[in-house]
Structures are given as C-alpha cells and as structure tokens.
Amino acid sequence: MGVLDGQTVVLTGAGSGIGRAVVRRYAAEGARVVAVDITERVGELSAELGEAVIPVVADVATWEGNVRAVRTALDAWGRLDVFVGNAGITDSARPLEDIPGDALPAAFGELFGVNVLAPMLGVRAALDALIASHGAVILTGSFAGSSAAGGGVLYTASKHAVEGLVRQLAYELAPDVRVNGVAPGVAPTRLRGTSALGQGMADSVLDGTKEALPLQEVPDTDAYGGVFTLLASRTDAGVMTGTMITADSGLAIRGIARPGGRVGR
Ligand SMILES: NC(=O)c1ccc[n+]([C@@H]2O[C@H](COP(=O)([O-])OP(=O)(O)OC[C@H]3O[C@@H](n4cnc5c(N)ncnc54)[C@H](O)[C@@H]3O)[C@@H](O)[C@H]2O)c1
C-alpha cells in the first residue's frame, strides 16, 4: 500500500531534476502521473515506470499545453487529484545592472512565463477537475522565494510571486482544493537560462555550496520526494493549505561565523 494509492497527478517539469525524482516517488507511492516537460526526456519515465506514467511533451507557458496535460489525465483515468507546478528556468543569478534595458522585457516575459504564468495556467486548466476531486495543488518555489541571492532579480522576483500564488489560490479555492508549495534550497540540477539573455544551462550547485549549508550536504533530488508526497496526501496534509514547506538544508538559519553551530566541532 502506498500513501498515494489511486491518486492521479499532473506534474510539470518532469523531464529532469526534482520533478523527475518526484514522479518516481509518486509512482512508488501508488500514484499515476501525467509527466509534462518541454523536452522529449520525459518519455524515458514511461519506459522506466510503465503504465504509472503518461508522458506529455508540452510548453507549460502556453494554455494549450496545460489543457492537453489535464485532458490526458482525465481521458486516461477519469479524475485528477493533484496538480504539481514544478517547471522552472533560471536567470543564472544575473544582476539587474548586467541586463541591458532593452533586453529586460523579453527576459522578464520568458522567465515569468515559465515560473509564474505556467503554474497559473496549470491550475486554471485543472480547476474543475480538482474541485470535483477535492484535490491539491503543489507549486515549487525556492529559497529565492523569501530571500535575496538565491538568483538574480528575475528569478528571485518570480519565486516570491510563486509564494503569493500559493497564498492567494489557497484562499480562493478553499474549502475544496488545498494549495501549498515546497521551497527547496539546493539540488544538483542544471536549470535552463533565458534565451532572451543568451543563457545556456547553469549548474544549480556552485563551488562552496556544501560548506555553506548548515546541514553540510548537497541533497540529491530524491531528498525532496517525501515533502511533495506529504503535501499530496489527503490523510497526512489534510489540515494544510496556504503553506510553503521550507526544505533548504538550513539556509534560512545560517550563521555568520559558522554555517551551523556544530560545524567544525
Ligand atoms: N536545483 C535547485 O537548486 C533548485 C532550488 C530551488 C528551487 N528549484 C526549483 O525546482 C524546480 C525544478 O528545477 P530543477 O532544479 O529540478 O531543474 P531542472 O532543469 O532539472 O528541471 C526543470 C524542468 O522544467 C522543464 N521546463 C522548463 N521550461 C519548461 C516549459 N516551458 N514547459 C515545460 N517544461 C519546462 C525543463 O525542461 C526541466 O526538465 C524549478 O521550479 C526550480 O526553480 C531548484
């Protein structure tokens, strides 16, 4: 028996990183998942996990892509219990002064299109099905959703916006749909940058990260599976809505002299 037996999920950004790890965990917990990504990599998940996963290649910054993802779940399983908005891109921590003013509108549109508009479109597309199932929404925020220096101006502002989305949607959809988020600190992934600024892929983990974390370990992407599973569970998270779960290896309580009080002892 899995914690998510019988639940159906649409999860975006499933092609790699945290999203891929959460799909694996959800499948292990008994859920069936429509795994959405802009890359074909998402097809590898159905090869690995069989009928528990249906891959959908779609741009989640479009209405059409989100409608297709939700329709795929409803056509296959007749219901939708959980929408996970996890797809994201980065600005590679580019400071405002290094972004030419005339490039800013396009970069803003591109980054906010994926990090903020996409979860809004996804929830809108899933709304009727989630209300019918008394389901849940989970959005992936970031340490950058409540602090500076987890990204540049675009990424940090976008992740602050995700926290606003969680709170507002939790209010608007209560009592029928629970809406929560996960704010990871670091995970060893390679996020795509904005093409508007000519950026490629960027390592999420920088030199010195391990030593800077109070918990002194860079967590694997699998480490986030449990938190996403908790929020999807009607039994275990039935009293939670409008909440961001901080999963940041202690970044928010980092010390000045030592990252953690017992580091180096
Ligand atoms: N890795 C970290 O250190 C870290 C820290 C805090 C928050 N996050 C957040 O975690 C989430 C997952 O990122 P990750 O680190 O696993 O990186 P990742 O690049 O491995 O995963 C992001 C996925 O989103 C997909 N994607 C991007 N744009 C898309 C679009 N328009 N339509 C559909 N899919 C799209 C990518 O193809 C990729 O598979 C993001 O929201 C990111 O901001 C990551």
Short mmCIF file of C-alpha atoms and ligand atoms in Angstrom, two decimals:
data_model
loop_
_atom_site.label_atom_id
_atom_site.label_comp_id
_atom_site.label_asym_id
_atom_site.label_seq_id
_atom_site.Cartn_x
_atom_site.Cartn_y
_atom_site.Cartn_z
CA MET A 1 0.00 0.00 0.00
CA GLY A 2 1.38 3.41 -0.99
CA VAL A 3 0.47 6.75 0.56
CA LEU A 4 -0.89 7.92 -2.81
CA ASP A 5 -2.68 4.74 -3.93
CA GLY A 6 -5.33 5.57 -6.53
CA GLN A 7 -4.37 9.24 -6.85
CA THR A 8 -3.84 10.82 -10.26
CA VAL A 9 -1.37 13.64 -10.80
CA VAL A 10 -0.28 16.13 -13.45
CA LEU A 11 3.33 17.17 -12.76
CA THR A 12 5.23 19.72 -14.84
CA GLY A 13 8.99 19.89 -15.30
CA ALA A 14 9.14 16.09 -15.07
CA GLY A 15 11.94 15.63 -17.59
CA SER A 16 14.79 16.02 -15.14
CA GLY A 17 15.88 17.10 -11.69
CA ILE A 18 13.46 17.45 -8.80
CA GLY A 19 10.41 16.84 -11.00
CA ARG A 20 11.72 13.53 -12.30
CA ALA A 21 12.59 12.41 -8.76
CA VAL A 22 9.10 13.30 -7.52
CA VAL A 23 7.46 11.35 -10.37
CA ARG A 24 9.48 8.28 -9.36
CA ARG A 25 8.47 8.70 -5.71
CA TYR A 26 4.80 9.29 -6.57
CA ALA A 27 4.75 6.15 -8.71
CA ALA A 28 6.38 4.19 -5.86
CA GLU A 29 3.61 5.50 -3.56
CA GLY A 30 0.89 4.20 -5.88
CA ALA A 31 0.02 7.34 -7.88
CA ARG A 32 -0.47 7.58 -11.65
CA VAL A 33 1.21 10.60 -13.18
CA VAL A 34 0.94 12.64 -16.36
CA ALA A 35 4.56 13.75 -16.60
CA VAL A 36 4.88 17.00 -18.55
CA ASP A 37 8.01 18.59 -19.95
CA ILE A 38 9.11 20.70 -22.89
CA THR A 39 11.82 18.13 -23.66
CA GLU A 40 11.41 14.61 -25.03
CA ARG A 41 13.33 13.34 -21.97
CA VAL A 42 10.02 12.88 -20.26
CA GLY A 43 9.42 9.81 -22.44
CA GLU A 44 12.15 7.96 -20.54
CA LEU A 45 9.92 7.91 -17.46
CA SER A 46 7.21 5.80 -19.03
CA ALA A 47 9.85 3.40 -20.32
CA GLU A 48 11.10 3.13 -16.72
CA LEU A 49 7.83 3.21 -14.77
CA GLY A 50 5.37 1.62 -17.22
CA GLU A 51 1.66 2.36 -17.01
CA ALA A 52 2.00 4.54 -13.91
CA VAL A 53 3.25 7.37 -16.12
CA ILE A 54 1.97 9.04 -19.27
CA PRO A 55 4.48 11.48 -20.80
CA VAL A 56 3.27 14.70 -22.40
CA VAL A 57 5.69 16.94 -24.29
CA ALA A 58 4.32 20.46 -23.93
CA ASP A 59 5.34 24.06 -23.24
CA VAL A 60 3.63 24.80 -19.93
CA ALA A 61 3.90 28.54 -20.54
CA THR A 62 1.03 28.03 -23.02
CA TRP A 63 -2.68 27.50 -22.30
CA GLU A 64 -2.83 24.76 -24.92
CA GLY A 65 -0.02 22.79 -23.24
CA ASN A 66 -1.74 22.81 -19.86
CA VAL A 67 -5.15 21.91 -21.29
CA ARG A 68 -3.60 18.97 -23.14
CA ALA A 69 -1.86 17.73 -19.97
CA VAL A 70 -5.05 17.86 -17.89
CA ARG A 71 -7.14 16.30 -20.65
CA THR A 72 -4.63 13.45 -20.91
CA ALA A 73 -5.14 12.61 -17.22
CA LEU A 74 -8.94 12.85 -17.46
CA ASP A 75 -9.11 10.76 -20.64
CA ALA A 76 -6.88 8.05 -19.14
CA TRP A 77 -8.15 7.89 -15.57
CA GLY A 78 -11.36 9.96 -15.37
CA ARG A 79 -10.16 12.13 -12.49
CA LEU A 80 -7.38 14.44 -11.33
CA ASP A 81 -6.31 14.65 -7.68
CA VAL A 82 -3.09 16.66 -7.72
CA PHE A 83 -1.53 19.34 -9.92
CA VAL A 84 2.20 19.92 -9.31
CA GLY A 85 3.58 23.07 -10.97
CA ASN A 86 7.31 22.46 -10.87
CA ALA A 87 8.77 23.51 -14.24
CA GLY A 88 11.21 26.37 -13.90
CA ILE A 89 14.03 28.25 -15.58
CA THR A 90 16.73 30.50 -14.15
CA ASP A 91 18.36 33.86 -14.82
CA SER A 92 21.74 32.42 -13.77
CA ALA A 93 21.80 34.98 -10.95
CA ARG A 94 22.28 37.85 -13.45
CA PRO A 95 22.19 41.20 -11.58
CA LEU A 96 19.95 43.95 -12.93
CA GLU A 97 22.90 46.15 -13.87
CA ASP A 98 24.16 43.40 -16.21
CA ILE A 99 20.87 43.14 -18.11
CA PRO A 100 20.58 45.64 -20.98
CA GLY A 101 17.39 47.65 -20.54
CA ASP A 102 16.10 46.81 -23.99
CA ALA A 103 16.51 43.07 -23.30
CA LEU A 104 14.68 43.20 -19.98
CA PRO A 105 11.06 42.99 -21.23
CA ALA A 106 11.74 39.84 -23.26
CA ALA A 107 13.76 38.22 -20.45
CA PHE A 108 11.03 39.08 -17.94
CA GLY A 109 8.32 37.65 -20.20
CA GLU A 110 10.26 34.45 -20.81
CA LEU A 111 11.22 33.77 -17.18
CA PHE A 112 7.90 34.82 -15.65
CA GLY A 113 6.16 32.88 -18.42
CA VAL A 114 7.59 29.61 -17.10
CA ASN A 115 7.98 30.33 -13.38
CA VAL A 116 4.75 32.27 -12.69
CA LEU A 117 2.33 32.23 -15.63
CA ALA A 118 2.72 28.47 -16.20
CA PRO A 119 1.54 27.40 -12.71
CA MET A 120 -1.34 29.88 -13.01
CA LEU A 121 -2.33 28.38 -16.37
CA GLY A 122 -1.92 24.86 -15.00
CA VAL A 123 -4.16 25.48 -12.00
CA ARG A 124 -6.73 27.20 -14.24
CA ALA A 125 -6.75 24.24 -16.62
CA ALA A 126 -7.03 21.74 -13.74
CA LEU A 127 -9.54 23.73 -11.69
CA ASP A 128 -12.82 21.96 -12.43
CA ALA A 129 -11.23 18.52 -12.04
CA LEU A 130 -9.51 19.46 -8.77
CA ILE A 131 -12.70 20.93 -7.31
CA ALA A 132 -14.57 17.75 -8.29
CA SER A 133 -11.97 15.53 -6.59
CA HIS A 134 -11.32 17.86 -3.62
CA GLY A 135 -7.71 17.67 -4.72
CA ALA A 136 -4.49 19.53 -4.14
CA VAL A 137 -2.08 21.94 -5.84
CA ILE A 138 1.65 21.92 -5.07
CA LEU A 139 3.93 24.60 -6.53
CA THR A 140 7.73 24.51 -6.46
CA GLY A 141 9.10 27.72 -5.02
CA SER A 142 12.67 28.24 -3.85
CA PHE A 143 14.88 29.62 -1.12
CA ALA A 144 14.82 32.60 -3.50
CA GLY A 145 11.09 32.95 -2.76
CA SER A 146 11.81 34.53 0.59
CA SER A 147 15.47 35.66 0.44
CA ALA A 148 17.86 37.56 -1.79
CA ALA A 149 20.90 36.00 -3.50
CA GLY A 150 19.24 32.71 -4.49
CA GLY A 151 19.11 34.03 -8.05
CA GLY A 152 19.13 37.34 -9.91
CA VAL A 153 16.31 39.90 -9.91
CA LEU A 154 14.14 38.00 -12.37
CA TYR A 155 14.39 34.59 -10.68
CA THR A 156 14.07 35.99 -7.15
CA ALA A 157 11.03 38.10 -8.07
CA SER A 158 9.44 35.13 -9.85
CA LYS A 159 9.84 32.83 -6.86
CA HIS A 160 8.48 35.49 -4.49
CA ALA A 161 5.49 35.57 -6.88
CA VAL A 162 5.06 31.80 -6.53
CA GLU A 163 4.61 32.25 -2.78
CA GLY A 164 1.95 34.87 -3.48
CA LEU A 165 0.23 32.47 -5.85
CA VAL A 166 0.17 29.76 -3.19
CA ARG A 167 -1.43 32.06 -0.63
CA GLN A 168 -3.98 33.64 -2.98
CA LEU A 169 -5.01 30.35 -4.61
CA ALA A 170 -5.26 28.67 -1.20
CA TYR A 171 -7.75 31.37 -0.22
CA GLU A 172 -9.67 31.33 -3.49
CA LEU A 173 -10.01 27.54 -3.66
CA ALA A 174 -10.80 26.81 -0.01
CA PRO A 175 -12.52 24.67 1.14
CA ASP A 176 -12.43 22.49 -1.98
CA VAL A 177 -8.75 22.39 -3.02
CA ARG A 178 -5.65 22.58 -0.81
CA VAL A 179 -2.81 24.73 -2.24
CA ASN A 180 0.72 24.51 -0.84
CA GLY A 181 4.31 24.82 -2.01
CA VAL A 182 7.80 23.47 -1.49
CA ALA A 183 10.76 25.85 -1.24
CA PRO A 184 13.94 23.87 -1.96
CA GLY A 185 17.37 25.24 -1.11
CA VAL A 186 19.74 23.47 -3.49
CA ALA A 187 19.71 20.34 -5.59
CA PRO A 188 22.28 19.09 -8.09
CA THR A 189 20.47 20.00 -11.32
CA ARG A 190 21.16 22.08 -14.41
CA LEU A 191 18.45 24.69 -14.92
CA ARG A 192 17.97 26.30 -18.32
CA GLY A 193 18.63 30.05 -18.51
CA THR A 194 16.69 32.58 -20.58
CA SER A 195 17.29 32.59 -24.32
CA ALA A 196 16.37 36.30 -24.28
CA LEU A 197 19.67 36.88 -22.45
CA GLY A 198 21.54 34.25 -24.48
CA GLN A 199 21.92 31.99 -21.46
CA GLY A 200 22.50 28.24 -21.60
CA MET A 201 22.23 25.66 -18.85
CA ALA A 202 23.57 26.58 -15.41
CA ASP A 203 24.65 24.35 -12.54
CA SER A 204 22.35 24.87 -9.56
CA VAL A 205 25.13 23.93 -7.15
CA LEU A 206 28.07 26.34 -7.01
CA ASP A 207 31.55 25.72 -5.60
CA GLY A 208 31.45 26.07 -1.83
CA THR A 209 27.73 25.32 -1.53
CA LYS A 210 28.22 22.18 0.55
CA GLU A 211 30.37 24.04 3.09
CA ALA A 212 27.91 26.95 3.25
CA LEU A 213 24.91 24.79 4.15
CA PRO A 214 24.19 24.31 7.86
CA LEU A 215 23.45 20.64 7.14
CA GLN A 216 26.79 20.37 5.24
CA GLU A 217 25.48 18.11 2.45
CA VAL A 218 24.16 18.93 -1.02
CA PRO A 219 20.97 16.84 -1.07
CA ASP A 220 20.19 14.60 -4.02
CA THR A 221 16.99 15.36 -5.94
CA ASP A 222 15.41 12.28 -4.30
CA ALA A 223 15.60 14.08 -0.95
CA TYR A 224 12.60 16.24 -1.94
CA GLY A 225 10.25 13.35 -2.75
CA GLY A 226 8.94 12.98 0.77
CA VAL A 227 7.87 16.60 1.13
CA PHE A 228 5.95 16.54 -2.17
CA THR A 229 4.37 13.24 -1.12
CA LEU A 230 3.26 14.67 2.22
CA LEU A 231 1.54 17.64 0.55
CA ALA A 232 -0.24 15.37 -1.94
CA SER A 233 -1.61 13.14 0.80
CA ARG A 234 -5.21 13.80 1.87
CA THR A 235 -4.60 11.92 5.08
CA ASP A 236 -1.32 13.45 6.16
CA ALA A 237 -1.72 17.03 4.85
CA GLY A 238 -5.49 17.40 5.18
CA VAL A 239 -5.01 20.32 7.56
CA MET A 240 -2.50 22.19 5.37
CA THR A 241 -3.29 24.92 2.87
CA GLY A 242 -1.55 28.20 2.01
CA THR A 243 1.75 26.84 3.36
CA MET A 244 5.26 26.81 1.92
CA ILE A 245 7.38 23.96 3.26
CA THR A 246 10.97 25.15 3.53
CA ALA A 247 13.37 22.37 2.53
CA ASP A 248 16.57 24.40 2.37
CA SER A 249 19.20 22.38 4.29
CA GLY A 250 19.12 25.13 6.91
CA LEU A 251 19.94 28.13 4.67
CA ALA A 252 17.40 30.31 6.47
CA ILE A 253 19.14 29.81 9.83
CA ARG A 254 22.71 30.01 8.53
CA GLY A 255 25.20 31.58 10.93
CA ILE A 256 27.92 34.17 10.21
CA ALA A 257 30.95 32.74 12.00
CA ARG A 258 29.93 29.15 11.23
CA PRO A 259 27.08 27.98 8.96
CA GLY A 260 25.82 25.74 11.76
CA GLY A 261 26.69 25.83 15.44
CA ARG A 262 28.36 22.40 15.47
CA VAL A 263 30.12 22.74 12.08
CA GLY A 264 33.85 22.06 12.56
CA ARG A 265 33.45 20.66 16.07
N1 LIG B 1 18.01 22.84 -8.22
C1 LIG B 1 17.92 23.75 -7.27
O1 LIG B 1 18.92 24.03 -6.55
C2 LIG B 1 16.59 24.44 -7.01
C3 LIG B 1 16.50 25.23 -5.85
C4 LIG B 1 15.29 25.88 -5.59
C5 LIG B 1 14.21 25.71 -6.46
N2 LIG B 1 14.33 24.95 -7.58
C6 LIG B 1 13.17 24.84 -8.45
O2 LIG B 1 12.89 23.47 -8.66
C7 LIG B 1 12.14 23.34 -9.88
C8 LIG B 1 12.75 22.21 -10.69
O3 LIG B 1 14.04 22.60 -11.12
P1 LIG B 1 15.30 21.62 -11.15
O4 LIG B 1 16.33 22.22 -10.29
O5 LIG B 1 14.86 20.24 -10.93
O6 LIG B 1 15.82 21.87 -12.64
P2 LIG B 1 15.64 21.04 -13.99
O7 LIG B 1 16.09 21.93 -15.09
O8 LIG B 1 16.30 19.71 -13.84
O9 LIG B 1 14.07 20.82 -14.08
C9 LIG B 1 13.19 21.77 -14.64
C10 LIG B 1 12.41 21.10 -15.75
O10 LIG B 1 11.44 22.05 -16.25
C11 LIG B 1 11.38 21.88 -17.64
N3 LIG B 1 10.85 23.08 -18.30
C12 LIG B 1 11.45 24.29 -18.39
N4 LIG B 1 10.67 25.12 -19.11
C13 LIG B 1 9.56 24.43 -19.46
C14 LIG B 1 8.39 24.75 -20.20
N5 LIG B 1 8.21 25.98 -20.75
N6 LIG B 1 7.44 23.80 -20.37
C15 LIG B 1 7.62 22.56 -19.83
N7 LIG B 1 8.71 22.19 -19.13
C16 LIG B 1 9.67 23.13 -18.94
C17 LIG B 1 12.82 21.59 -18.06
O11 LIG B 1 12.91 21.01 -19.34
C18 LIG B 1 13.30 20.68 -16.93
O12 LIG B 1 13.10 19.31 -17.23
C19 LIG B 1 12.19 24.70 -10.56
O13 LIG B 1 10.97 25.38 -10.35
C20 LIG B 1 13.33 25.40 -9.85
O14 LIG B 1 13.19 26.80 -9.88
C21 LIG B 1 15.51 24.31 -7.86
#
